[in-house]
Tab-separated table of C-alpha atoms in Angstrom:
chain	number	residue	atom	x	y	z
F	1	MET	CA	59.057	-237.422	-6.685
F	2	ASN	CA	55.419	-236.919	-5.671
F	3	ARG	CA	56.188	-238.251	-2.194
F	4	LEU	CA	58.943	-235.610	-1.848
F	5	LYS	CA	56.551	-232.828	-2.877
F	6	TYR	CA	53.953	-233.969	-0.342
F	7	SER	CA	56.568	-234.041	2.401
F	8	MET	CA	57.700	-230.502	1.581
F	9	LEU	CA	54.112	-229.226	1.573
F	10	ILE	CA	53.445	-230.784	4.968
F	11	CYS	CA	56.596	-229.188	6.419
F	12	ILE	CA	55.682	-225.777	5.009
F	13	GLY	CA	52.143	-226.079	6.384
F	14	MET	CA	53.424	-226.860	9.867
F	15	LEU	CA	55.938	-223.994	9.869
F	16	PRO	CA	53.501	-221.305	11.171
F	17	LEU	CA	52.485	-223.633	13.993
F	18	SER	CA	56.068	-224.103	15.098
F	19	VAL	CA	56.709	-220.355	14.916
F	20	GLN	CA	53.596	-219.643	16.956
F	21	ALA	CA	54.612	-222.186	19.552
F	22	SER	CA	58.069	-220.675	19.947
F	23	ASP	CA	57.227	-216.967	19.653
F	24	PRO	CA	55.777	-215.538	22.904
F	25	ALA	CA	54.392	-212.523	21.021
F	26	LEU	CA	52.268	-214.771	18.829
F	27	GLN	CA	51.067	-216.649	21.875
F	28	CYS	CA	49.945	-213.326	23.354
F	29	THR	CA	47.460	-213.083	20.481
F	30	LEU	CA	45.663	-216.091	21.948
F	31	LEU	CA	44.478	-213.907	24.833
F	32	LYS	CA	40.969	-212.643	24.085
F	33	ASP	CA	40.851	-210.034	26.842
F	34	ASN	CA	42.206	-206.689	25.594
F	35	ALA	CA	43.893	-205.677	28.853
F	36	LEU	CA	45.572	-209.051	29.278
F	37	ARG	CA	46.752	-209.137	25.657
F	38	LEU	CA	48.288	-205.642	25.805
F	39	ALA	CA	50.013	-206.359	29.094
F	40	CYS	CA	51.429	-209.581	27.644
F	41	PHE	CA	52.857	-207.688	24.651
F	42	ASP	CA	54.395	-205.104	26.996
F	43	LYS	CA	56.193	-207.817	28.934
F	44	VAL	CA	57.426	-209.638	25.814
F	45	TYR	CA	58.797	-206.647	23.899
F	46	ALA	CA	60.255	-204.965	26.966
F	47	ALA	CA	62.484	-208.026	27.344
F	48	GLN	CA	63.423	-208.219	23.630
F	49	PHE	CA	64.369	-204.641	22.766
F	50	PRO	CA	67.443	-202.927	24.240
F	51	PRO	CA	67.019	-199.624	26.088
F	52	GLN	CA	67.090	-196.535	23.867
F	53	SER	CA	69.097	-194.461	26.349
F	54	LEU	CA	72.167	-194.935	28.484
F	55	PRO	CA	71.610	-197.368	31.333
F	56	GLN	CA	70.871	-195.734	34.646
F	57	THR	CA	70.698	-197.066	38.135
F	58	PRO	CA	67.116	-198.295	38.447
F	59	LYS	CA	65.020	-196.606	41.090
F	60	PRO	CA	63.554	-199.117	43.551
F	61	GLN	CA	59.872	-199.559	42.789
F	62	PRO	CA	57.325	-199.808	45.606
F	63	LYS	CA	55.859	-203.266	45.964
F	64	SER	CA	52.611	-204.796	47.069
F	65	VAL	CA	52.396	-206.339	50.509
F	66	ASP	CA	52.292	-210.146	50.657
F	67	LEU	CA	49.545	-210.415	53.255
F	68	VAL	CA	49.887	-214.134	54.040
F	69	LYS	CA	53.661	-214.051	54.515
F	70	SER	CA	53.392	-210.850	56.594
F	71	ILE	CA	50.942	-212.503	58.999
F	72	GLU	CA	53.001	-215.706	59.230
F	73	SER	CA	56.252	-213.793	59.853
F	74	SER	CA	54.608	-211.564	62.465
F	75	ILE	CA	53.353	-214.627	64.358
F	76	ASP	CA	56.732	-216.382	64.164
F	77	ASN	CA	58.705	-213.306	65.274
F	78	LYS	CA	56.085	-212.094	67.786
F	79	GLU	CA	56.295	-208.591	66.304
F	80	THR	CA	54.916	-206.772	63.287
F	81	VAL	CA	56.767	-207.809	60.125
F	82	VAL	CA	55.844	-206.581	56.639
F	83	VAL	CA	56.816	-208.893	53.768
F	84	PHE	CA	56.710	-207.510	50.234
F	85	ASP	CA	55.725	-209.425	47.135
F	86	GLY	CA	58.815	-210.722	45.305
F	87	ALA	CA	59.768	-209.281	41.931
F	88	ARG	CA	59.849	-211.579	38.888
F	89	LYS	CA	63.133	-212.396	37.226
F	90	ALA	CA	64.117	-211.736	33.610
F	91	GLY	CA	63.656	-214.569	31.128
F	92	GLU	CA	60.446	-215.785	32.723
F	93	PRO	CA	58.421	-218.312	30.690
F	94	LEU	CA	55.267	-217.349	28.866
F	95	SER	CA	53.027	-218.837	31.555
F	96	ASP	CA	54.484	-216.322	34.026
F	97	LEU	CA	54.066	-213.536	31.461
F	98	ILE	CA	50.377	-214.335	31.193
F	99	GLU	CA	50.120	-214.455	34.985
F	100	SER	CA	51.730	-210.997	35.116
F	101	ALA	CA	49.344	-209.765	32.437
F	102	ASP	CA	46.426	-210.975	34.545
F	103	ALA	CA	47.328	-208.288	37.093
F	104	TYR	CA	46.296	-205.524	34.675
F	105	THR	CA	42.602	-205.893	35.383
F	106	PRO	CA	40.018	-203.085	35.732
F	107	LEU	CA	40.364	-203.222	39.532
F	108	SER	CA	44.132	-202.846	39.202
F	109	GLN	CA	43.771	-199.893	36.840
F	110	LEU	CA	41.082	-198.277	38.977
F	111	TYR	CA	43.355	-198.087	42.037
F	112	ASP	CA	46.861	-198.287	40.460
F	113	LEU	CA	47.549	-201.617	42.132
F	114	ASP	CA	50.452	-202.647	39.880
F	115	GLU	CA	51.746	-199.390	38.417
F	116	ASN	CA	51.008	-195.695	38.832
F	117	ASN	CA	48.922	-193.949	36.208
F	118	GLN	CA	51.076	-191.960	33.787
F	119	ASN	CA	49.011	-188.803	34.404
F	120	GLY	CA	50.347	-188.637	37.959
F	121	ILE	CA	48.658	-187.201	41.026
F	122	LEU	CA	45.855	-184.606	40.995
F	123	SER	CA	44.516	-185.846	37.657
F	124	LEU	CA	40.815	-186.666	37.333
F	125	ARG	CA	40.098	-190.385	37.284
F	126	GLU	CA	37.068	-192.677	37.132
F	127	HIS	CA	35.359	-193.460	40.412
F	128	ASN	CA	31.728	-194.577	40.627
F	129	PRO	CA	29.569	-194.992	37.504
F	130	MET	CA	28.971	-191.756	35.578
F	131	TYR	CA	25.767	-191.874	33.568
F	132	ILE	CA	22.574	-190.181	32.457
F	133	LEU	CA	19.307	-192.104	32.288
F	134	PRO	CA	16.813	-189.916	30.376
F	135	VAL	CA	13.995	-192.305	31.276
F	136	TRP	CA	13.790	-193.660	34.823
F	137	TYR	CA	10.569	-195.293	36.032
F	138	ASN	CA	9.838	-195.119	39.783
F	139	SER	CA	7.206	-197.600	40.947
F	140	ALA	CA	6.368	-195.767	44.196
F	141	PRO	CA	7.186	-192.026	44.330
F	142	ASN	CA	7.779	-190.734	47.852
F	143	VAL	CA	5.196	-187.947	47.909
F	144	LYS	CA	5.612	-187.178	51.629
F	145	PRO	CA	9.207	-187.807	52.773
F	146	TYR	CA	9.413	-188.388	56.509
F	147	SER	CA	12.035	-188.462	59.255
F	148	SER	CA	11.440	-189.024	62.970
F	149	THR	CA	13.307	-185.817	63.864
F	150	ARG	CA	12.253	-183.670	60.882
F	151	GLY	CA	8.654	-184.726	60.507
F	152	GLU	CA	6.782	-184.932	57.234
F	153	THR	CA	7.662	-182.930	54.126
F	154	ASP	CA	4.755	-181.790	51.969
F	155	ALA	CA	6.639	-179.664	49.428
F	156	GLU	CA	4.968	-179.417	46.024
F	157	LYS	CA	7.974	-180.898	44.200
F	158	PHE	CA	7.340	-184.152	46.077
F	159	SER	CA	3.532	-184.240	46.156
F	160	ASP	CA	3.236	-183.517	42.407
F	161	GLN	CA	6.070	-185.710	41.156
F	162	LYS	CA	5.592	-188.120	38.263
F	163	ARG	CA	6.673	-191.745	38.129
F	164	ILE	CA	8.929	-191.093	35.132
F	165	GLU	CA	11.915	-188.798	35.612
F	166	THR	CA	15.544	-188.407	34.543
F	167	LYS	CA	18.370	-189.712	36.719
F	168	LEU	CA	21.997	-188.687	36.348
F	169	GLN	CA	25.223	-189.218	38.261
F	170	ILE	CA	28.673	-187.668	37.966
F	171	SER	CA	31.633	-189.157	39.799
F	172	PHE	CA	35.393	-188.745	39.780
F	173	LYS	CA	38.403	-189.160	42.013
F	174	THR	CA	41.968	-187.878	42.126
F	175	LYS	CA	45.080	-189.253	43.741
F	176	ILE	CA	46.447	-186.883	46.393
F	177	MET	CA	49.524	-188.866	47.445
F	178	GLU	CA	51.087	-192.071	46.129
F	179	ASP	CA	53.572	-194.776	47.145
F	180	LEU	CA	53.374	-194.080	50.871
F	181	PHE	CA	55.453	-195.978	53.438
F	182	ARG	CA	57.693	-197.331	50.631
F	183	THR	CA	54.765	-199.391	49.378
F	184	ARG	CA	52.122	-198.810	46.721
F	185	ALA	CA	49.752	-197.247	49.277
F	186	ASP	CA	47.841	-194.231	47.903
F	187	ILE	CA	45.488	-191.550	49.214
F	188	TRP	CA	42.496	-190.584	47.052
F	189	PHE	CA	39.821	-187.901	47.130
F	190	GLY	CA	36.539	-188.835	45.485
F	191	TYR	CA	33.316	-186.999	44.714
F	192	THR	CA	29.943	-188.339	43.561
F	193	GLN	CA	26.716	-186.453	42.873
F	194	LYS	CA	23.419	-188.097	41.959
F	195	SER	CA	20.304	-186.143	40.949
F	196	ASP	CA	16.666	-186.926	40.178
F	197	TRP	CA	15.175	-184.493	37.661
F	198	GLN	CA	11.416	-184.215	37.036
F	199	VAL	CA	12.008	-183.211	33.435
F	200	TRP	CA	8.955	-185.154	32.217
F	201	ASN	CA	6.612	-183.305	34.597
F	202	GLN	CA	5.206	-180.935	31.973
F	203	GLY	CA	2.237	-179.950	34.129
F	204	ARG	CA	4.444	-177.647	36.218
F	205	LYS	CA	5.746	-174.199	35.337
F	206	SER	CA	9.252	-175.552	35.853
F	207	THR	CA	10.784	-179.022	36.004
F	208	PRO	CA	12.658	-179.118	39.325
F	209	PHE	CA	15.404	-181.382	40.537
F	210	ARG	CA	13.453	-183.423	43.050
F	211	ASN	CA	16.595	-184.424	44.922
F	212	SER	CA	20.390	-184.212	44.682
F	213	ASP	CA	22.841	-186.106	46.894
F	214	TYR	CA	26.443	-184.930	47.331
F	215	MET	CA	29.102	-187.375	48.480
F	216	PRO	CA	32.763	-186.354	48.992
F	217	GLU	CA	35.098	-188.990	50.425
F	218	LEU	CA	38.703	-189.651	51.390
F	219	LEU	CA	40.155	-193.119	50.769
F	220	VAL	CA	43.454	-194.879	51.517
F	221	THR	CA	44.286	-197.988	49.463
F	222	GLN	CA	47.032	-200.559	50.063
F	223	PRO	CA	47.690	-203.115	47.305
F	224	VAL	CA	48.194	-206.598	48.730
F	225	LYS	CA	48.587	-210.086	47.318
F	226	ALA	CA	47.089	-213.204	48.828
F	227	ASP	CA	45.554	-216.319	47.311
F	228	LEU	CA	41.901	-217.089	48.011
F	229	PRO	CA	39.904	-220.316	47.618
F	230	PHE	CA	38.774	-221.407	44.148
F	231	GLY	CA	41.567	-219.512	42.394
F	232	GLY	CA	40.716	-216.074	43.747
F	233	LYS	CA	43.129	-213.275	44.612
F	234	LEU	CA	42.956	-210.603	47.294
F	235	ARG	CA	44.239	-207.470	45.546
F	236	VAL	CA	43.640	-204.420	47.746
F	237	LEU	CA	42.651	-203.326	51.248
F	238	GLY	CA	41.392	-199.845	52.029
F	239	ALA	CA	39.752	-197.515	54.522
F	240	GLY	CA	37.873	-194.293	54.025
F	241	ILE	CA	35.558	-191.643	55.369
F	242	VAL	CA	32.567	-190.383	53.401
F	243	HIS	CA	30.040	-187.587	53.944
F	244	GLN	CA	26.662	-187.721	52.222
F	245	SER	CA	24.007	-185.009	52.290
F	246	ASN	CA	21.289	-183.514	50.107
F	247	GLY	CA	22.115	-179.880	50.874
F	248	GLN	CA	18.560	-178.994	51.908
F	249	SER	CA	17.207	-177.096	54.885
F	250	ARG	CA	14.775	-178.563	57.389
F	251	PRO	CA	12.496	-180.483	57.136
F	252	GLU	CA	14.013	-181.879	53.895
F	253	SER	CA	17.573	-182.058	55.239
F	254	ARG	CA	19.201	-185.504	55.240
F	255	SER	CA	22.872	-186.265	55.985
F	256	TRP	CA	25.263	-188.746	57.585
F	257	ASN	CA	28.964	-189.541	57.889
F	258	ARG	CA	30.571	-192.976	57.673
F	259	VAL	CA	33.972	-194.535	58.137
F	260	TYR	CA	34.435	-197.763	56.226
F	261	GLY	CA	36.840	-200.552	55.460
F	262	MET	CA	36.957	-202.295	52.099
F	263	ALA	CA	38.675	-205.101	50.236
F	264	GLY	CA	39.033	-205.856	46.532
F	265	MET	CA	39.086	-209.455	45.297
F	266	GLU	CA	39.116	-211.100	41.892
F	267	TRP	CA	38.162	-214.495	40.531
F	268	GLY	CA	39.121	-214.225	36.886
F	269	LYS	CA	36.618	-211.853	35.294
F	270	LEU	CA	34.580	-211.565	38.498
F	271	THR	CA	35.430	-208.682	40.832
F	272	VAL	CA	34.095	-208.630	44.402
F	273	VAL	CA	34.354	-205.600	46.714
F	274	PRO	CA	32.837	-205.889	50.213
F	275	ARG	CA	32.626	-202.847	52.502
F	276	VAL	CA	31.677	-202.497	56.165
F	277	TRP	CA	30.899	-199.123	57.753
F	278	MET	CA	29.743	-197.334	60.866
F	279	ARG	CA	28.432	-193.841	61.511
F	280	ALA	CA	30.963	-191.292	62.732
F	281	PHE	CA	31.139	-187.589	63.630
F	282	ASP	CA	27.347	-187.238	63.402
F	283	MET	CA	25.028	-185.143	65.522
F	284	SER	CA	22.870	-186.932	68.066
F	285	GLY	CA	19.323	-186.573	69.310
F	286	GLU	CA	17.181	-183.926	67.663
F	287	LYS	CA	20.195	-182.609	65.726
F	288	ASP	CA	20.351	-185.840	63.720
F	289	ASP	CA	18.441	-185.543	60.422
F	290	ASN	CA	17.943	-189.301	60.164
F	291	PRO	CA	18.723	-191.196	63.395
F	292	ASP	CA	17.409	-194.521	62.070
F	293	ILE	CA	19.248	-194.499	58.733
F	294	MET	CA	21.349	-197.567	59.619
F	295	ASP	CA	18.134	-199.592	59.968
F	296	TYR	CA	17.609	-199.165	56.223
F	297	MET	CA	21.137	-198.716	54.836
F	298	GLY	CA	22.686	-201.512	56.894
F	299	TYR	CA	26.293	-201.838	58.034
F	300	GLY	CA	27.929	-202.314	54.655
F	301	ASP	CA	27.454	-203.446	51.084
F	302	LEU	CA	28.737	-206.033	48.647
F	303	LYS	CA	29.603	-205.086	45.080
F	304	LEU	CA	30.066	-207.669	42.346
F	305	GLN	CA	30.969	-207.148	38.716
F	306	TYR	CA	31.526	-209.539	35.845
F	307	ARG	CA	33.210	-208.296	32.680
F	308	PHE	CA	32.784	-210.015	29.342
F	309	ASN	CA	35.339	-210.166	26.516
F	310	ASP	CA	33.352	-207.769	24.323
F	311	GLN	CA	33.452	-204.878	26.855
F	312	GLN	CA	30.101	-205.727	28.390
F	313	THR	CA	29.835	-205.524	32.179
F	314	LEU	CA	27.207	-206.755	34.609
F	315	GLY	CA	27.308	-205.388	38.150
F	316	THR	CA	25.269	-205.794	41.331
F	317	THR	CA	25.315	-204.012	44.700
F	318	LEU	CA	23.683	-205.617	47.734
F	319	ARG	CA	22.795	-204.088	51.117
F	320	TYR	CA	21.025	-205.819	53.990
F	321	ASN	CA	20.451	-205.234	57.690
F	322	PRO	CA	19.752	-208.617	59.348
F	323	LYS	CA	18.264	-206.928	62.429
F	324	THR	CA	15.528	-205.091	60.535
F	325	GLY	CA	15.294	-207.230	57.399
F	326	LYS	CA	15.641	-204.124	55.237
F	327	GLY	CA	18.106	-203.483	52.440
F	328	ALA	CA	18.398	-202.995	48.695
F	329	ILE	CA	19.673	-204.512	45.474
F	330	GLU	CA	20.983	-202.494	42.534
F	331	THR	CA	21.901	-203.988	39.150
F	332	GLY	CA	23.595	-202.360	36.180
F	333	TYR	CA	24.364	-203.676	32.702
F	334	ALA	CA	26.624	-201.752	30.304
F	335	PHE	CA	27.339	-202.664	26.693
F	336	PRO	CA	29.188	-200.851	23.880
F	337	VAL	CA	27.230	-198.932	21.261
F	338	LYS	CA	29.909	-197.161	19.229
F	339	GLY	CA	33.530	-196.553	20.138
F	340	LYS	CA	33.740	-195.821	23.864
F	341	LEU	CA	30.055	-194.909	24.115
F	342	LYS	CA	28.138	-197.455	26.183
F	343	ALA	CA	24.455	-197.995	26.739
F	344	TYR	CA	23.500	-198.514	30.377
F	345	VAL	CA	20.504	-200.253	31.930
F	346	ARG	CA	20.048	-199.841	35.687
F	347	SER	CA	17.502	-201.209	38.145
F	348	PHE	CA	16.907	-200.755	41.877
F	349	HIS	CA	14.705	-202.345	44.520
F	350	GLY	CA	14.574	-201.575	48.232
F	351	TYR	CA	15.410	-198.690	50.545
F	352	GLY	CA	17.870	-195.828	50.120
F	353	GLU	CA	17.813	-195.070	46.393
F	354	SER	CA	18.452	-191.496	47.548
F	355	LEU	CA	18.886	-189.835	50.941
F	356	ILE	CA	15.418	-188.285	50.933
F	357	ASP	CA	14.071	-191.808	50.267
F	358	TYR	CA	16.306	-193.605	52.769
F	359	ASN	CA	13.290	-195.069	54.638
F	360	HIS	CA	10.995	-195.419	51.617
F	361	LYS	CA	10.758	-198.683	49.678
F	362	GLN	CA	10.564	-198.445	45.911
F	363	SER	CA	11.544	-200.145	42.662
F	364	GLY	CA	12.912	-198.471	39.572
F	365	ILE	CA	14.419	-199.151	36.174
F	366	GLY	CA	15.932	-196.909	33.537
F	367	ILE	CA	18.042	-196.813	30.396
F	368	GLY	CA	20.587	-194.335	29.143
F	369	VAL	CA	24.294	-193.961	28.449
F	370	MET	CA	27.438	-194.387	30.528
F	371	PHE	CA	30.358	-191.994	30.197
F	372	ASN	CA	33.173	-194.079	31.669
F	373	ASP	CA	34.713	-197.345	30.502
F	374	TRP	CA	34.516	-198.939	33.944
F	375	ASP	CA	31.239	-198.985	35.814
F	376	GLY	CA	33.176	-198.627	39.002
F	377	PHE	CA	32.980	-199.289	42.736
């Protein structure tokens, strides 16, 4: 009799394990990443529940471009051939569900790589980091900004500046057009503004904004899919044009235009976005505010970001010109404080922290708060 009781208890104890092994929804709970877990649930329950309305002819959904197969087919056929990524079939196993869920990463959500945002076009979206750093320490204030075509600037707001100031940045983008060329290609307009405020300079009658940079841009993104070494994935290719200026008159005026190409890649929780650029549509000679800006800003940058399970993110941006040996490194660390509010620690070393300081080397560090969930690219 006792042996029978023990057998029944063992069977009852193993019952939850067998249910968990057979129920895909329970297996979704094993995913620690919030985005992956939610996407897994979406896939599971979409397949289990019947539609709540009369069936309609499904509208063909734009697909990502399979970059590897497109190149191979173009070479074989000796003409341009675009091959789209194949759709998954119903009844896919859980391993495929998790692989599908892996597509809903911050990079995917930032550029609508797998599905369009429900708010549609012309809605404000996250772009670059948006933050305020009440305390920013500058190791080497640029008291006499200089440009070869504009000479030296000796304005009081520069000569009397303090090492400690407040730094803030606002940034947003909006989708202008979506799903172009029967693919998931989109056109975006973005805007970023960064300001340095001498709010701690109490010796002055007023506390001026030492510098403000304004940066509108136009960007085209094309979601793609291609495998990379060490388990990486190429997710997006893009091209854009960006104008950056400080809105000042001579001799403080600084401005330049760039066209750039970019790519977005992921290795699990690591996101890598390289960009290459060149100057375009700029004045030449004495009309150029900063003819040597490429010597300091280089020909591109490399952005890396690692996201942790507890909503912490660590990001780095690198710039380097091998011809001049000049560049910069920027690092940002964001961690949750309460709800969606995040604390943000940022550091910088090198050239080009702002346009007025494009040829001035300095180091800085500050702490404050971030106003967006994704610390952006």
